[in-house]
Amino acid sequence: MSGAPAAPLRVLQPPGWPAPRGYSNGMAGAGRTVLVGGQVGWDAAGRFPAGFVAQAAQALRNILAVVAEAGGGPEHVGRLTWYVLDMEEYRVGLRDLGVAYRDVMGRRFPAMTLVQVAALAEPEARLEIEATAIVPG
């Protein structure tokens, strides 16, 4: 890794569009692209915490662990794609989810997509999140 500071990701917001809340419409940056496969909310021992919000926080921590392997941090995450089993479970937990998200990611809101799916590979998982990061050099 070079010792040069990372150029920050730039939020892309078309003129006249309403400001998004909790996400960005697009991000741009320069560096190495890091593609993080879908992370579920289990810990290093394969244990799932109870509840959607706890699993989301753990999935985000798992993403940051992978990004850290490439020399990056939350400031380098440019995109998150969330796959949830139950959109209503997501909506009901939104306030607590926002707190948990900021605890892990800070006030960084990359481009995001949220979709409901019929099933996930891990039966105990309530959600899965994949990420794209752009890290320096």
Short mmCIF file of C-alpha atoms in Angstrom, two decimals:
data_model
loop_
_atom_site.label_atom_id
_atom_site.label_comp_id
_atom_site.label_asym_id
_atom_site.label_seq_id
_atom_site.Cartn_x
_atom_site.Cartn_y
_atom_site.Cartn_z
CA MET A 1 0.00 0.00 0.00
CA SER A 2 1.22 3.48 -0.74
CA GLY A 3 1.32 6.02 2.07
CA ALA A 4 -0.75 8.50 0.04
CA PRO A 5 -4.10 9.46 1.55
CA ALA A 6 -7.13 7.99 -0.13
CA ALA A 7 -9.06 10.23 -2.43
CA PRO A 8 -12.57 10.33 -1.00
CA LEU A 9 -15.46 8.90 -2.91
CA ARG A 10 -17.56 11.62 -4.49
CA VAL A 11 -21.36 11.57 -4.19
CA LEU A 12 -23.13 11.83 -7.55
CA GLN A 13 -26.36 13.80 -7.26
CA PRO A 14 -28.03 14.96 -10.50
CA PRO A 15 -29.24 18.57 -10.35
CA GLY A 16 -32.88 18.94 -9.38
CA TRP A 17 -33.25 15.42 -8.01
CA PRO A 18 -34.63 15.09 -4.47
CA ALA A 19 -31.93 14.41 -1.89
CA PRO A 20 -31.88 10.73 -0.89
CA ARG A 21 -32.09 9.81 2.79
CA GLY A 22 -29.72 7.16 4.09
CA TYR A 23 -28.14 6.36 0.73
CA SER A 24 -26.63 8.05 -2.33
CA ASN A 25 -27.80 7.79 -5.93
CA GLY A 26 -24.24 7.21 -7.09
CA MET A 27 -20.60 7.36 -6.05
CA ALA A 28 -17.38 7.92 -8.00
CA GLY A 29 -13.77 7.37 -7.02
CA ALA A 30 -10.37 6.23 -8.20
CA GLY A 31 -8.37 3.28 -6.95
CA ARG A 32 -8.60 -0.51 -6.80
CA THR A 33 -12.05 -2.03 -6.97
CA VAL A 34 -12.86 -4.48 -4.18
CA LEU A 35 -15.84 -6.75 -4.77
CA VAL A 36 -17.26 -8.22 -1.58
CA GLY A 37 -19.50 -11.23 -1.94
CA GLY A 38 -22.77 -11.34 -0.07
CA GLN A 39 -22.22 -11.32 3.67
CA VAL A 40 -24.76 -12.70 6.09
CA GLY A 41 -24.99 -11.76 9.75
CA TRP A 42 -22.98 -14.56 11.27
CA ASP A 43 -19.83 -14.18 13.33
CA ALA A 44 -16.46 -15.83 12.68
CA ALA A 45 -17.74 -19.03 14.35
CA GLY A 46 -20.81 -19.17 12.08
CA ARG A 47 -23.27 -18.11 14.81
CA PHE A 48 -26.18 -15.82 13.99
CA PRO A 49 -27.43 -13.24 16.50
CA ALA A 50 -31.17 -13.02 17.04
CA GLY A 51 -33.05 -10.44 15.01
CA PHE A 52 -32.83 -8.54 11.77
CA VAL A 53 -30.99 -5.47 13.10
CA ALA A 54 -28.32 -7.51 14.90
CA GLN A 55 -27.75 -9.59 11.78
CA ALA A 56 -27.52 -6.46 9.62
CA ALA A 57 -24.90 -4.93 11.94
CA GLN A 58 -22.86 -8.15 11.85
CA ALA A 59 -23.13 -8.40 8.05
CA LEU A 60 -21.80 -4.82 7.78
CA ARG A 61 -18.93 -5.67 10.16
CA ASN A 62 -18.17 -8.69 7.97
CA ILE A 63 -18.08 -6.46 4.89
CA LEU A 64 -15.65 -4.08 6.59
CA ALA A 65 -13.43 -7.02 7.58
CA VAL A 66 -13.14 -8.02 3.91
CA VAL A 67 -12.56 -4.41 2.81
CA ALA A 68 -9.87 -4.07 5.50
CA GLU A 69 -8.03 -7.01 3.90
CA ALA A 70 -7.62 -4.75 0.83
CA GLY A 71 -6.47 -1.80 2.96
CA GLY A 72 -9.80 0.01 3.08
CA GLY A 73 -12.43 1.12 5.54
CA PRO A 74 -16.02 2.30 5.57
CA GLU A 75 -15.02 5.48 3.73
CA HIS A 76 -14.12 3.33 0.72
CA VAL A 77 -17.45 1.49 0.39
CA GLY A 78 -19.20 2.89 -2.67
CA ARG A 79 -22.11 0.48 -3.05
CA LEU A 80 -24.19 -1.87 -0.91
CA THR A 81 -26.84 -4.25 -2.22
CA TRP A 82 -29.17 -5.55 0.47
CA TYR A 83 -31.17 -8.75 0.01
CA VAL A 84 -33.85 -9.15 2.68
CA LEU A 85 -36.33 -11.94 3.29
CA ASP A 86 -39.08 -9.65 4.55
CA MET A 87 -39.42 -6.00 3.49
CA GLU A 88 -41.82 -5.35 6.36
CA GLU A 89 -39.26 -6.62 8.87
CA TYR A 90 -36.79 -4.12 7.34
CA ARG A 91 -39.30 -1.24 7.53
CA VAL A 92 -40.37 -1.99 11.11
CA GLY A 93 -36.74 -2.04 12.26
CA LEU A 94 -35.65 1.02 10.29
CA ARG A 95 -35.03 3.32 13.26
CA ASP A 96 -32.90 0.76 15.11
CA LEU A 97 -31.28 -0.27 11.85
CA GLY A 98 -30.21 3.34 11.25
CA VAL A 99 -28.53 3.44 14.65
CA ALA A 100 -26.79 0.10 14.07
CA TYR A 101 -25.73 1.16 10.57
CA ARG A 102 -24.14 4.40 11.82
CA ASP A 103 -22.41 2.50 14.66
CA VAL A 104 -20.65 0.34 12.06
CA MET A 105 -20.38 2.54 8.96
CA GLY A 106 -20.45 6.03 10.45
CA ARG A 107 -22.25 8.72 8.50
CA ARG A 108 -21.24 7.29 5.15
CA PHE A 109 -24.10 6.50 2.84
CA PRO A 110 -23.00 4.81 -0.39
CA ALA A 111 -25.17 3.97 -3.36
CA MET A 112 -27.58 1.30 -2.16
CA THR A 113 -30.12 -1.11 -3.52
CA LEU A 114 -32.64 -2.99 -1.38
CA VAL A 115 -34.58 -5.98 -2.68
CA GLN A 116 -36.75 -8.65 -1.12
CA VAL A 117 -35.89 -12.23 -2.02
CA ALA A 118 -37.67 -15.53 -1.48
CA ALA A 119 -34.78 -17.29 0.24
CA LEU A 120 -31.10 -17.06 1.16
CA ALA A 121 -28.47 -19.80 1.13
CA GLU A 122 -28.13 -19.81 4.92
CA PRO A 123 -31.44 -20.84 6.57
CA GLU A 124 -30.88 -18.69 9.70
CA ALA A 125 -30.02 -15.55 7.73
CA ARG A 126 -32.57 -12.73 7.63
CA LEU A 127 -30.56 -10.73 5.08
CA GLU A 128 -27.43 -10.73 2.95
CA ILE A 129 -25.45 -7.66 1.88
CA GLU A 130 -22.87 -7.39 -0.88
CA ALA A 131 -20.53 -4.45 -1.37
CA THR A 132 -18.25 -2.70 -3.81
CA ALA A 133 -15.40 -0.60 -2.43
CA ILE A 134 -12.75 1.55 -4.07
CA VAL A 135 -9.53 1.54 -2.08
CA PRO A 136 -6.30 3.48 -2.68
CA GLY A 137 -3.58 2.26 -5.02
#
